[in-house]
Coordinates of C-alpha atoms in Angstrom, one line a residue:
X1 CA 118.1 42.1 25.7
X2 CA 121.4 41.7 26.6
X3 CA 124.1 43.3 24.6
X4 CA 126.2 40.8 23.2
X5 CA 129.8 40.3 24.5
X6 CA 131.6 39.7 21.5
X7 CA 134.3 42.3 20.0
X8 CA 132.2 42.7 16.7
X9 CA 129.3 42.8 15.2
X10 CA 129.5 39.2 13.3
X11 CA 129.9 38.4 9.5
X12 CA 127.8 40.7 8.6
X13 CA 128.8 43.8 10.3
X14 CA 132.4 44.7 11.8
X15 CA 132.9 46.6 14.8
X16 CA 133.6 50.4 13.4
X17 CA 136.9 51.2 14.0
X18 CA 137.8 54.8 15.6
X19 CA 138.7 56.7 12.6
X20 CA 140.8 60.8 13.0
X21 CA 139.2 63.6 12.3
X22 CA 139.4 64.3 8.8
X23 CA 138.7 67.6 6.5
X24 CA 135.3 67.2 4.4
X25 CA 135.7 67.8 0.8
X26 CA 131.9 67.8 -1.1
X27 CA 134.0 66.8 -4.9
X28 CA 135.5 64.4 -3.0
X29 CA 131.8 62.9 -0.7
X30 CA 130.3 62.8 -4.3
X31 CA 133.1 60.7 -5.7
X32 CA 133.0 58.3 -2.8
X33 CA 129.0 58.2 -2.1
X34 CA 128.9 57.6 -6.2
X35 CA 130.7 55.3 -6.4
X36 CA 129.5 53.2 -2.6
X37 CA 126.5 53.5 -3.7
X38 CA 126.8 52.3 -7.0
X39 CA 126.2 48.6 -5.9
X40 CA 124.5 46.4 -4.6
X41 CA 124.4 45.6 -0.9
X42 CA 125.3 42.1 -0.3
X43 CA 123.8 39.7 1.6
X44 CA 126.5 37.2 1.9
X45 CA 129.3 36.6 4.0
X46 CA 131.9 38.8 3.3
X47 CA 135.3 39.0 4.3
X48 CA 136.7 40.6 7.6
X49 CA 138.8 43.2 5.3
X50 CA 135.9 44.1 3.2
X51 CA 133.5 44.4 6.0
X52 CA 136.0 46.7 8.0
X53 CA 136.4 48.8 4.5
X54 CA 132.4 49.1 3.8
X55 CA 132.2 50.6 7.5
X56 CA 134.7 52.7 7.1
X57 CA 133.1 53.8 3.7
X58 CA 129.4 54.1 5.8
X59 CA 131.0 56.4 8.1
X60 CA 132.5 59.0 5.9
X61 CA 128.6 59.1 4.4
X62 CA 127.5 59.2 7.5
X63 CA 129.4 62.3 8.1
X64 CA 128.2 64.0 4.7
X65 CA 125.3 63.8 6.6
X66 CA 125.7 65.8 9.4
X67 CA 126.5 62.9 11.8
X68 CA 129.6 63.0 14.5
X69 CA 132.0 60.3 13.5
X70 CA 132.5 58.9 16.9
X71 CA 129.8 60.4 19.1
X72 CA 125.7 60.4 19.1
X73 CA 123.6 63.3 18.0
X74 CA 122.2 65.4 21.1
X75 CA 119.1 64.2 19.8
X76 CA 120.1 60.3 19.6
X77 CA 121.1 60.7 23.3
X78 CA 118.1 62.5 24.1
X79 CA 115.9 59.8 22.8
X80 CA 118.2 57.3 24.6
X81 CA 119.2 54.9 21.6
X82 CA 121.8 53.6 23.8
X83 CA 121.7 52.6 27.5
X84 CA 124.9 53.8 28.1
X85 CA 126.9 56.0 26.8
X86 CA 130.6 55.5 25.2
X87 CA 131.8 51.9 25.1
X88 CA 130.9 49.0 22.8
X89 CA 127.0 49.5 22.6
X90 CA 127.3 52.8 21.5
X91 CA 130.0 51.9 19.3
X92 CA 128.1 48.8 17.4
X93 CA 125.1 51.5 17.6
X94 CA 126.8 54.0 15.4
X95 CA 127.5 51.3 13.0
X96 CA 124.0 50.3 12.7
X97 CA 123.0 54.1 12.7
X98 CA 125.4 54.5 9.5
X99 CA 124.3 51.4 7.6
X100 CA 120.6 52.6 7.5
X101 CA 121.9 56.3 6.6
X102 CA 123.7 54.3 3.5
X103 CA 121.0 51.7 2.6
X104 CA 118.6 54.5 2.8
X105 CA 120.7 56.8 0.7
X106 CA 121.1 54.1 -1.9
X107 CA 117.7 54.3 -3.1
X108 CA 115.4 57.0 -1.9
X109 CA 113.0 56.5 -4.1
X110 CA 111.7 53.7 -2.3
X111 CA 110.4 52.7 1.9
X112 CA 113.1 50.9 3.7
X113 CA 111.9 48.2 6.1
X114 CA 113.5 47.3 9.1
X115 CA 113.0 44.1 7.8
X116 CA 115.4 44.8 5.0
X117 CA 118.4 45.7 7.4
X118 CA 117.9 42.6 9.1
X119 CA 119.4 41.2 5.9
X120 CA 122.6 42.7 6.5
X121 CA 123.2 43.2 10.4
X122 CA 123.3 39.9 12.5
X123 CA 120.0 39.4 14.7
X124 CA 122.1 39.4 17.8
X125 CA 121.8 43.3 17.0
X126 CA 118.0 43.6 16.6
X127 CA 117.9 46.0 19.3
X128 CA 120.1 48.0 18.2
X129 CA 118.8 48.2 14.9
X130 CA 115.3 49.1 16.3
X131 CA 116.8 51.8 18.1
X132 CA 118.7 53.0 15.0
X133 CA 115.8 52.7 12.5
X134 CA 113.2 54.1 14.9
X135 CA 115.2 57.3 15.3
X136 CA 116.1 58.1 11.9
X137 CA 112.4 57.3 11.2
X138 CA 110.9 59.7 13.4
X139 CA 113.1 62.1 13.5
X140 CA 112.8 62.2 9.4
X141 CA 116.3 60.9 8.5
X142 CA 114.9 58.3 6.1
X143 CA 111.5 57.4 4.1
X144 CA 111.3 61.2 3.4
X145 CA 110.0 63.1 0.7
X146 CA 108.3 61.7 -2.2
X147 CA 108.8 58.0 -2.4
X148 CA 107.0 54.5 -3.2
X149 CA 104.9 53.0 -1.7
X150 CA 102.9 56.4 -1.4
X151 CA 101.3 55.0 1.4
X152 CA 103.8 54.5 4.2
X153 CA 103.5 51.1 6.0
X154 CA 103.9 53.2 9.3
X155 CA 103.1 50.9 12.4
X156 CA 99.6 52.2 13.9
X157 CA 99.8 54.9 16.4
X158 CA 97.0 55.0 19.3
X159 CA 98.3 59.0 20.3
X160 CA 97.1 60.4 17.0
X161 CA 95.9 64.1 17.1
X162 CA 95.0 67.0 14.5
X163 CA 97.6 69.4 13.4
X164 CA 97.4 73.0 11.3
X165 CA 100.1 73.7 9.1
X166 CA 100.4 77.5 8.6
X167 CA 102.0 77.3 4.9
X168 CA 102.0 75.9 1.7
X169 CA 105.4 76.1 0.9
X170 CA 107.7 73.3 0.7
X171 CA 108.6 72.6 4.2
X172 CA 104.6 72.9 4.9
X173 CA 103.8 70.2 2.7
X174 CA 106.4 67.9 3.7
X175 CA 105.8 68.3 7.1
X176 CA 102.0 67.9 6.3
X177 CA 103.0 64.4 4.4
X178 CA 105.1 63.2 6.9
X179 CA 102.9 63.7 9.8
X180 CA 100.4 61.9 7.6
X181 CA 102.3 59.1 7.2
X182 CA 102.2 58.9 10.9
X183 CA 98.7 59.0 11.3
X184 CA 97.8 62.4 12.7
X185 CA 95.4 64.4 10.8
X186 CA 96.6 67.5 9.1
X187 CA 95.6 71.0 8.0
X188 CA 97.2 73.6 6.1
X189 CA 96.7 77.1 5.5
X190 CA 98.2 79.0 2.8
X191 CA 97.7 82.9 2.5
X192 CA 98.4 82.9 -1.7
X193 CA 96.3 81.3 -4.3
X194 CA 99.1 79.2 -5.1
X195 CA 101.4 75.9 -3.2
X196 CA 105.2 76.4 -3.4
X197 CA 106.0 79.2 -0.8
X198 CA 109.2 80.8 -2.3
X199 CA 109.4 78.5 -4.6
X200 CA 107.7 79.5 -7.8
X201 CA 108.6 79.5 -11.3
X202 CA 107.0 82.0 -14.3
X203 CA 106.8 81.3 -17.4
X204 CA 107.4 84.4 -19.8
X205 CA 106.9 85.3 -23.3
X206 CA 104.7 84.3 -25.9
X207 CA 103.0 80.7 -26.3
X208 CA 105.1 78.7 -27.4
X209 CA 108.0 80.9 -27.1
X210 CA 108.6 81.6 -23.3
X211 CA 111.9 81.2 -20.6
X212 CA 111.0 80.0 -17.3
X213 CA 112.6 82.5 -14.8
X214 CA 112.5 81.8 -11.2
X215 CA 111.3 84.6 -9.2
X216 CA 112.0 82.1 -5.4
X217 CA 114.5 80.1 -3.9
X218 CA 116.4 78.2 -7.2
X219 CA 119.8 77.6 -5.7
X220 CA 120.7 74.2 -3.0
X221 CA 123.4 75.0 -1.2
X222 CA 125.2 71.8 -0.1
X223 CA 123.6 69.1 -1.4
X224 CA 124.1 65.7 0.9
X225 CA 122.7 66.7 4.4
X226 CA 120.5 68.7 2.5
X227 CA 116.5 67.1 2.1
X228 CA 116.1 69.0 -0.9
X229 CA 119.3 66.9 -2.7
X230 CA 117.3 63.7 -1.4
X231 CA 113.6 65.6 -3.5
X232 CA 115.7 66.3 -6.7
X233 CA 116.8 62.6 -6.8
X234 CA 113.1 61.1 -6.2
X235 CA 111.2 63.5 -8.9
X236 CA 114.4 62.8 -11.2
X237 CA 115.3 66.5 -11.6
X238 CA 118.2 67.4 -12.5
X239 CA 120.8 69.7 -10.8
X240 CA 123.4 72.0 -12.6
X241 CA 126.8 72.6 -10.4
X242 CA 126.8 76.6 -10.0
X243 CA 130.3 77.5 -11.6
X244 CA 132.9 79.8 -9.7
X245 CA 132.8 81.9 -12.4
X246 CA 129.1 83.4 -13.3
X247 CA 129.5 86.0 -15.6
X248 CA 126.8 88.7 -15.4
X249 CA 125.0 90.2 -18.2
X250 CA 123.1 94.0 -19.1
X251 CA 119.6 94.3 -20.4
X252 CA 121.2 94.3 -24.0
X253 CA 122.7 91.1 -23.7
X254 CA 126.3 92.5 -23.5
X255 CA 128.5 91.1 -20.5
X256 CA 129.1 93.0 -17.5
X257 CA 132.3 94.8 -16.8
X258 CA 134.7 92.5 -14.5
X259 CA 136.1 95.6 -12.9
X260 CA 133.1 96.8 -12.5
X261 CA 131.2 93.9 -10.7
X262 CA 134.4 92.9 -8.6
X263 CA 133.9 96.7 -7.2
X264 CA 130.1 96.2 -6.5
X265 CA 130.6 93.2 -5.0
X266 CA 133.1 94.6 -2.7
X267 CA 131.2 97.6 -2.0
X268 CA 128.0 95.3 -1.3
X269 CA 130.4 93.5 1.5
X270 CA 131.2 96.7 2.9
X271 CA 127.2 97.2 3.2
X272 CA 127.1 94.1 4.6
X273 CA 129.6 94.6 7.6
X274 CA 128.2 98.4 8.1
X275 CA 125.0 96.4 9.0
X276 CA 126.3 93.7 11.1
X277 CA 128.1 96.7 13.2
X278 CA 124.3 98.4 13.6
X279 CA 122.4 95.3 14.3
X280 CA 124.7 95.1 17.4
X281 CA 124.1 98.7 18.4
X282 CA 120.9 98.6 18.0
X283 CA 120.0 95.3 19.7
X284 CA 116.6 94.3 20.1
X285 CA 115.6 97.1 18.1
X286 CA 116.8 96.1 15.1
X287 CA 114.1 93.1 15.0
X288 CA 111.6 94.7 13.2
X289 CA 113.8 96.8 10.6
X290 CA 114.4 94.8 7.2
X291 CA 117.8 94.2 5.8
X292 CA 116.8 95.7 2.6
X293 CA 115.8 98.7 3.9
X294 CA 118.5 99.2 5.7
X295 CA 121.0 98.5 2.6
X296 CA 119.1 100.7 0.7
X297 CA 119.5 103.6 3.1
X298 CA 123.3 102.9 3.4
X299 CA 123.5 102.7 -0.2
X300 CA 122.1 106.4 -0.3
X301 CA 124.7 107.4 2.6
X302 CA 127.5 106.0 1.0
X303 CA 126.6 107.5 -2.6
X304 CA 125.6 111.2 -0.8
X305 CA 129.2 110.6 0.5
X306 CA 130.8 110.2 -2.9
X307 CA 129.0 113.0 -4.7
X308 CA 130.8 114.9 -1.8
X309 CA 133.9 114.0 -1.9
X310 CA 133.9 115.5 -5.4

């Protein structure tokens, strides 16, 4: 198909303009995706002023994302969305590419259809919203996770094969349910007696009386690029925002010193750049010796060292 000559994508979607570089603030993406993402996407006309705004608004997402503003992914152009590169296609392709990202991101708890971006992008683009949607499908940028319908309406594949997953842990079982969802057949081996990898909470204390502590992995760091912001959303779990100030408590229940932790903290930095300087050193041989071990052993330097000084 032809790519159409005119100087915008029509009514429906406006050509994306070329926007500066601009610093990314996370308070600020979670104000703006809020409050985009708040309503409903409209299938009407709409005017030229509104249409150039709600592209401008997909692109900022679209960079919370981990997307270039003005360029392709390495992947994309790998995978050849475009057939060439720079210009207007890849232009109206980006927009596309971003207006998925945000329908997607509207509701994850649900499969988006190409069908349903159809309602919103002019046909003269179909092309370019097959390219779009087929990339961000395969390459696991939409209808991830745990969503409805639980069976995927994934078109056939005639290539399928059998894969083994070694581990059960989250990334094992996603990648299991995905690959599923494309039709291969899938295995997967876990070592423990137990799904969930490093993630695993314990309940402790008596029935009826117990804390959950997690003993794995309980904090996301960055949370809009991240596929673990997309799980919380779909099983309705709630996140708390981790606070600059954490204050730190003994056995007893009594607070921490401040002095004191501000000088552990600094002292565990020094540790930390004393093994960065090693690792380089040491090279390849460094590969098979643990951080902890070697933390531990600097920790016994540097406190052999103090009772020396004295």
């Amino acid at each position: 198909m032809d790519t159409p000559e005119r100087d915008s994508l029509p009514r429906k979607r406006s050509l994306r303009k070329k926007f500066g570089a601009r610093n990314y603030d996370e308070n600020l993406m979670d104000e703006l995706i809020e409050k985009h993402l708040g309503g409903a996407f409209k299938k009407k006309k709409q005017t030229k002023e509104d249409l150039e705004k709600e592209t401008e608004t997909e692109a900022m997402i679209a960079i919370s994302l981990g997307f270039p503003i003005d360029a392709l992914l390495e992947e994309e152009i790998r995978a050849g969305v475009v057939r060439q590169l720079g210009g207007k296609e890849q232009n109206d392709y980006i927009v596309v590419r971003n207006h998925i990202l945000t329908r997607w991101r509207s509701n994850v708890e649900v499969w988006l259809s190409k069908g349903q971006i159809k309602e919103t992008v002019s046909n003269e683009y179909e092309h370019l919203i097959s390219a779009a949607y087929d990339f961000l499908l395969y390459n696991g940028y939409i209808n991830f996770g745990v969503l409805l319908p639980l069976t995927s309406p994934m078109p056939e594949l005639t290539n399928e094969g059998s894969v083994i997953i070694v581990g059960a842990g989250l990334a094992g079982l996603s990648a299991a349910k995905q690959l599923m969802s494309f039709g291969f057949k899938v295995i997967v081996l876990e070592g423990r007696n137990r799904p969930g990898g490093r993630v695993y909470t314990q309940k402790m204390g008596k029935k009826g009386q117990f804390a959950a502590v997690d003993l794995g992995g309980s904090v996301i760091t960055g949370i809009h690029a991240n596929p673990l912001g997309v799980l919380a959303r779909q099983l309705s779990i709630p996140l708390h925002k981790v606070r600059d100030n954490c204050p730190l408590y003994k056995p007893d229940g009594a607070p921490v010193d401040k002095g004191i932790d501000s000088n552990i903290e600094l002292i565990h930095n020094k540790l930390l750049d004393k093994v960065m300087e090693l690792r380089k050193i040491m090279g390849g041989f460094a590969n098979d010796i643990s951080l902890g071990s070697v933390l531990e052993r600097l920790r016994q330097l540097s406190f052999s060292h103090i009772l020396g000084s004295r």
